[in-house]
Every structure is written in C-alpha cells, then in structure tokens.
Short mmCIF file of C-alpha atoms in Angstrom, two decimals:
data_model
loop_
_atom_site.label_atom_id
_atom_site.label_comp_id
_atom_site.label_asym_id
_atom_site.label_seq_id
_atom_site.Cartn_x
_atom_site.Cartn_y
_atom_site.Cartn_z
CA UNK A 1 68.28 48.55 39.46
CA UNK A 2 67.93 50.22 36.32
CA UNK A 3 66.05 48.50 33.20
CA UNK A 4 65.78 50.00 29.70
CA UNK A 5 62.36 50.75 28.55
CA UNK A 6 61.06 49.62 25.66
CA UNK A 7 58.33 50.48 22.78
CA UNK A 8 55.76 49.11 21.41
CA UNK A 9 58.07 47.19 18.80
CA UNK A 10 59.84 46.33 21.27
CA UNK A 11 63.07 48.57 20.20
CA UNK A 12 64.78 50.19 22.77
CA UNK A 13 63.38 54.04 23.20
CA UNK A 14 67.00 55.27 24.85
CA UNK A 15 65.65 55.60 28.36
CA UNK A 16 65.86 54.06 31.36
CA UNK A 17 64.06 53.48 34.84
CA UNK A 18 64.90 52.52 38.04
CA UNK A 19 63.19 49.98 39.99
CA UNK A 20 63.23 50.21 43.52
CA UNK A 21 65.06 48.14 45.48
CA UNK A 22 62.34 48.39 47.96
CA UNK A 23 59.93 46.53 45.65
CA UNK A 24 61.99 44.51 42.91
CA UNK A 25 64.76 43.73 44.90
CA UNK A 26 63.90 42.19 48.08
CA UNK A 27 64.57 38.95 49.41
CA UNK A 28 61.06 36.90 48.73
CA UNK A 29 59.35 35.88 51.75
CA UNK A 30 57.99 32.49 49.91
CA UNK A 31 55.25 31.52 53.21
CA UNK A 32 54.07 35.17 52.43
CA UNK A 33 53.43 34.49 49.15
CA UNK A 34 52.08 30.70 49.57
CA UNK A 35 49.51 32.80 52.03
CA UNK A 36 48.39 35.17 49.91
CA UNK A 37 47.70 32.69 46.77
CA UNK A 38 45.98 30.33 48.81
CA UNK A 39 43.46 33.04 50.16
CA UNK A 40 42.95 34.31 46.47
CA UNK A 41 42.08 31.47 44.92
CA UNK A 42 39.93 30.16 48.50
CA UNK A 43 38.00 33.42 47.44
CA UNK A 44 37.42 32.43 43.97
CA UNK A 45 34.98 29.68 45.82
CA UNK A 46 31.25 30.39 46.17
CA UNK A 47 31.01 28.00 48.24
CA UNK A 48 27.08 27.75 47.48
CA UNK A 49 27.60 23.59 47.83
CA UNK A 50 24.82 21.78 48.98
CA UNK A 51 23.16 17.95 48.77
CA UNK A 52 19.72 17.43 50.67
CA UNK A 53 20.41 15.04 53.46
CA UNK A 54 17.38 12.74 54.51
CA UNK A 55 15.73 15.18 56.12
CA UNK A 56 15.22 17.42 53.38
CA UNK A 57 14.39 15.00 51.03
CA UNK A 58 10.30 15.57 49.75
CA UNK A 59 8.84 11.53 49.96
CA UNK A 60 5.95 9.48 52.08
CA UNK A 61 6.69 8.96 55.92
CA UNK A 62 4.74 5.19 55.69
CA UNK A 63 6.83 2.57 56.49
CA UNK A 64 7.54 1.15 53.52
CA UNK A 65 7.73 -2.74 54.56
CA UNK A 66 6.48 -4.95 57.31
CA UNK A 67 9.01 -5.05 59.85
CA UNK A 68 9.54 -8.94 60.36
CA UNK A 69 8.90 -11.88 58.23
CA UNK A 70 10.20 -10.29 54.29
CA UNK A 71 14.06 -11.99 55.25
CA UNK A 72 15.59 -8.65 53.65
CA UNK A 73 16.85 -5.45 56.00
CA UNK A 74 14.24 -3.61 58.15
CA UNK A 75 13.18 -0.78 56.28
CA UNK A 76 11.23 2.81 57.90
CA UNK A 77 11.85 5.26 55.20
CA UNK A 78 12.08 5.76 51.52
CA UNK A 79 14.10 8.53 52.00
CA UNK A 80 16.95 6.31 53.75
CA UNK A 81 20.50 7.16 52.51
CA UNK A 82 20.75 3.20 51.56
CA UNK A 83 17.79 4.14 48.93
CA UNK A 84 17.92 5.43 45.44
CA UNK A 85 16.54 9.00 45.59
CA UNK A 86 17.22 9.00 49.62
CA UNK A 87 19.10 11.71 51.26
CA UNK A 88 22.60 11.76 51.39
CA UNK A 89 24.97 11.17 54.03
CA UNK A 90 27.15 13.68 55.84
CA UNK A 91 26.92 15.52 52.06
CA UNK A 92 28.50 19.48 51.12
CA UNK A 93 26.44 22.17 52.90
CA UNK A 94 27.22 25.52 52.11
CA UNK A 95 30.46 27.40 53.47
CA UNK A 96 32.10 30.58 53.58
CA UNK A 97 35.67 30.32 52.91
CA UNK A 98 37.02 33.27 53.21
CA UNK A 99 40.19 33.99 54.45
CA UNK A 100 41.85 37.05 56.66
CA UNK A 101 45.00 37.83 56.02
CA UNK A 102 46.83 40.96 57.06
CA UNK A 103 47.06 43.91 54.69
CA UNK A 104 50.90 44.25 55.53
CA UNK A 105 51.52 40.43 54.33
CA UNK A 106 49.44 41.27 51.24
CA UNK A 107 51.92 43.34 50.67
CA UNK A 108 55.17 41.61 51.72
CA UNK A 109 53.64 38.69 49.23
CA UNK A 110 52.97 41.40 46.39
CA UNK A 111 56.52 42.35 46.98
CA UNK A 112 58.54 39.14 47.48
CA UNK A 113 56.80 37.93 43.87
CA UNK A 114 57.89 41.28 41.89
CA UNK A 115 61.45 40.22 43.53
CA UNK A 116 60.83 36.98 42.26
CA UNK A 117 60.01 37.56 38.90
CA UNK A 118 62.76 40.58 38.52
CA UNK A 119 65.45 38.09 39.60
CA UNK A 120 64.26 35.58 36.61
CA UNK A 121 64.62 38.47 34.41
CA UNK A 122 61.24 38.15 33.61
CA UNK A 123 60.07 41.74 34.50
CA UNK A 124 59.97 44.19 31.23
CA UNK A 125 59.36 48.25 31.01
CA UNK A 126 57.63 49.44 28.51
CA UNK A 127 56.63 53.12 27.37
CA UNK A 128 52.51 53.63 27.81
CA UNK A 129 50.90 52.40 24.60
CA UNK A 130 47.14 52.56 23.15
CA UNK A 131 46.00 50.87 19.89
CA UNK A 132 43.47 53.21 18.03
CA UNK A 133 40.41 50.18 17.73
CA UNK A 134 40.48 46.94 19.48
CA UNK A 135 42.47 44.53 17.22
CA UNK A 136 43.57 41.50 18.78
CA UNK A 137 46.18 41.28 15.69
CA UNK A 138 48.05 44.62 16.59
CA UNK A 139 48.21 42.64 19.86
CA UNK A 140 49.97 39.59 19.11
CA UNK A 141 52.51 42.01 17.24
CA UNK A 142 53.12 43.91 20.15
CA UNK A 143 53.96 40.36 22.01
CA UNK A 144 56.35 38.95 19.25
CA UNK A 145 57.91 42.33 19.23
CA UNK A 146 58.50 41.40 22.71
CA UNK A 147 59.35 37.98 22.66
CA UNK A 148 56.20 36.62 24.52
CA UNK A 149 53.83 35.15 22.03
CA UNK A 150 54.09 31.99 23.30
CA UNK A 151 55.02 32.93 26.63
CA UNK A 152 51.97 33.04 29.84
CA UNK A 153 52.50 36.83 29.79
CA UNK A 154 50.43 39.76 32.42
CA UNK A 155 50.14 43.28 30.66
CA UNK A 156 50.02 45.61 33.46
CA UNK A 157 48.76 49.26 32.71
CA UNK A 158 48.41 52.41 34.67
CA UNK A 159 45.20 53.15 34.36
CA UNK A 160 42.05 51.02 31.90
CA UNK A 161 42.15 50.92 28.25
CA UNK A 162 39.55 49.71 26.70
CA UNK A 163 41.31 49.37 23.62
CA UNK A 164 44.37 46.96 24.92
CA UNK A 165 41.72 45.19 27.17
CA UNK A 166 39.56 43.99 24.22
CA UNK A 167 42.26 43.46 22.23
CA UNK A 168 43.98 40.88 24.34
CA UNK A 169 40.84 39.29 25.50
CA UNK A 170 40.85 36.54 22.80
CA UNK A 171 44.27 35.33 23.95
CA UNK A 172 44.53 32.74 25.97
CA UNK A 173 47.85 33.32 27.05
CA UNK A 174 47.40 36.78 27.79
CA UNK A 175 45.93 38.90 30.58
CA UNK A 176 45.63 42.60 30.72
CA UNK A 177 44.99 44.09 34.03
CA UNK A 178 45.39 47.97 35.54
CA UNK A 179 47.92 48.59 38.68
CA UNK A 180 45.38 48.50 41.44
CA UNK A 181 44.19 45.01 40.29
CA UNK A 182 47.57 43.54 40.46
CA UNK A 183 47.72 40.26 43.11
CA UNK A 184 50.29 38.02 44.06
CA UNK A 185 48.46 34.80 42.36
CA UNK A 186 48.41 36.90 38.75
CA UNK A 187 52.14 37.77 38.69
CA UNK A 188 53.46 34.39 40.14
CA UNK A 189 50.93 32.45 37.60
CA UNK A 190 52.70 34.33 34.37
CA UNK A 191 55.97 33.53 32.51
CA UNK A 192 56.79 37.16 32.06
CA UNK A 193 55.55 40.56 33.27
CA UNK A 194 54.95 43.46 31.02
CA UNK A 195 54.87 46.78 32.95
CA UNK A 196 53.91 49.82 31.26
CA UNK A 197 55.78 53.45 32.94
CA UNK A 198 52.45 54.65 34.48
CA UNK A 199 51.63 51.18 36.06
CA UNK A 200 55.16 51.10 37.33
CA UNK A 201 55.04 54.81 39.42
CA UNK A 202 51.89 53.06 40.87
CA UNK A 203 52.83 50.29 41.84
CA UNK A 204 55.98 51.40 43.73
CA UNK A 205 53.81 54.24 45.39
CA UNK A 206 51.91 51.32 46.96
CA UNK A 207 54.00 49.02 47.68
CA UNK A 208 57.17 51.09 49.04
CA UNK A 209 57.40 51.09 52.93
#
C-alpha cells in the first residue's frame, strides 16, 4: 500500500512509500490487542496499596470496658475494626500486578492496531523534520498543516529530538514518542498517527515476520 509523504506544511513532497502489507495491512487480531492494553496499563500500577489492619495498628492492649454489667457490646480492644482509629478489615495490601504476555503477541497486538488505524485512514507519512529551538508554536503549525490540531494525535520519530519533544510537551493532545517506544495502548488511544520516514523503516524492521 503506497501513501504519499508529506512535509512539514503538510504539502505533498512528490514521493511516496510503501507500507508493508505485513504490518499495515493485516487482519487485526482484536483479543491480541485487548491483551496487550490491559497488561500496559496493569503495569502503570505500583501497586504500593496498603491500610494497617488491627494488628498493625500502634494503641493500649487493656481492655477497655468491664465485660458485663455496661448494657452496650463487649469490648477487648481499642484497636477493633468497629472503633474509630481501629484497624481495618480485610483492607489493600500491597501487590504486584504484573502481567506476562508473550513477546510474539506483543507483536501480533502492535501489528493488528497499525492495521487498525491504516484501515481508518488515520496513519500519515511524513518526511523527518527538526525545529531549530523548542517552540511549542512552530508545533501547533505543523499540526494544522496537517489537519490534527484538534485531533488526539501520536508523533512518532526515528530516533529522539529534543527539539520536537519539548515542543509538543505543552499539548495536551499531543504525544511525541521515538520508534522503539511505540505500544499498542499509545497508537489505539490516538485519533491519528503521524509517522515520520525514519520511524517508519524501524518500525517495519521490527515488526515484519
């Protein structure tokens, strides 16, 4: 499948590339991708969750009331769940939630949501740009030129510019990431994907069988 690629104004430059079918143009395995977004954003957990259960709690051991005779509940502890300041019951202890998932359905996913998004028509080339100080301004012209200012938009690059990085980084909308940090979650989470030439050789060395 060839696609024209485009410059920074977002005028055609005359060339074209071709995007494998291998990558871009298979049929999306959608439980491959619902795998592989579930694990990322599991790992985005610390899972460092914790409430002192009774325990744990720091208090006096006395028992805190006669045990017949006051006509109220028998009472040992003041650190008894039923208390204010007591320990909690059954409450979050820390937990590890990682997930394994096999590098070859990483990829499948990878591949089935490039498929995905070049189907919408939502996948566009561009020639490999750099912006001589970080100016968020020459930014947003670069995504009107495209069409995507107010569009959820991934800027994928071949290797990391400081320059487009900082530029973008004030835009909410917006998320500039190199080739090798590219995941399933990113490109199914934007509207449109932005590919430069260098972050599109990389990619399909990767991800081609």
């Amino acid at each position: 499948m060839k696609v024209a690629v485009l410059d920074i104004k977002g005028k055609e430059t005359g060339r074209k590339v071709d995007l494998s079918d291998d990558v871009f143009a298979i049929e999306p395995n959608e439980h491959a991708i619902y795998l592989d977004v579930k694990q990322y954003l599991a790992h985005q957990r610390q899972g460092t969750h914790k409430a002192k259960e009774r325990a744990e709690i720091a208090g006096s051991t006395r028992k805190i009331k006669k045990q017949k005779g006051t006509g109220t509940a028998r009472a040992g502890s003041i650190k008894s769940p039923v208390f204010r300041g007591g320990g909690r019951i059954f409450g979050p202890r820390p937990k590890d939630y990682t997930q394994k998932l096999n590098k070859n359905v990483k990829r499948l996913a990878r591949r089935s949501a490039l498929s995905l998004k070049t189907k919408e028509k939502s996948v566009v080339v561009v020639e490999d740009f750099n912006f001589e100080t970080p100016k968020t301004k020459d930014f947003v012209a670069f995504l009107t030129s495209l069409g995507l200012e107010n569009k959820k938009s991934l800027i994928v690059l071949g290797d990391t510019n400081n320059n487009v990085y900082l530029s973008s980084r004030n835009l909410e909308r917006s998320e500039v990431v190199t080739g090798s940090e590219l995941n399933t979650y990113k490109i199914v989470n934007a509207n449109s994907l932005v590919l430069t030439e260098s972050a599109l050789e990389g990619i399909e060395s990767n991800l081609k069988k």
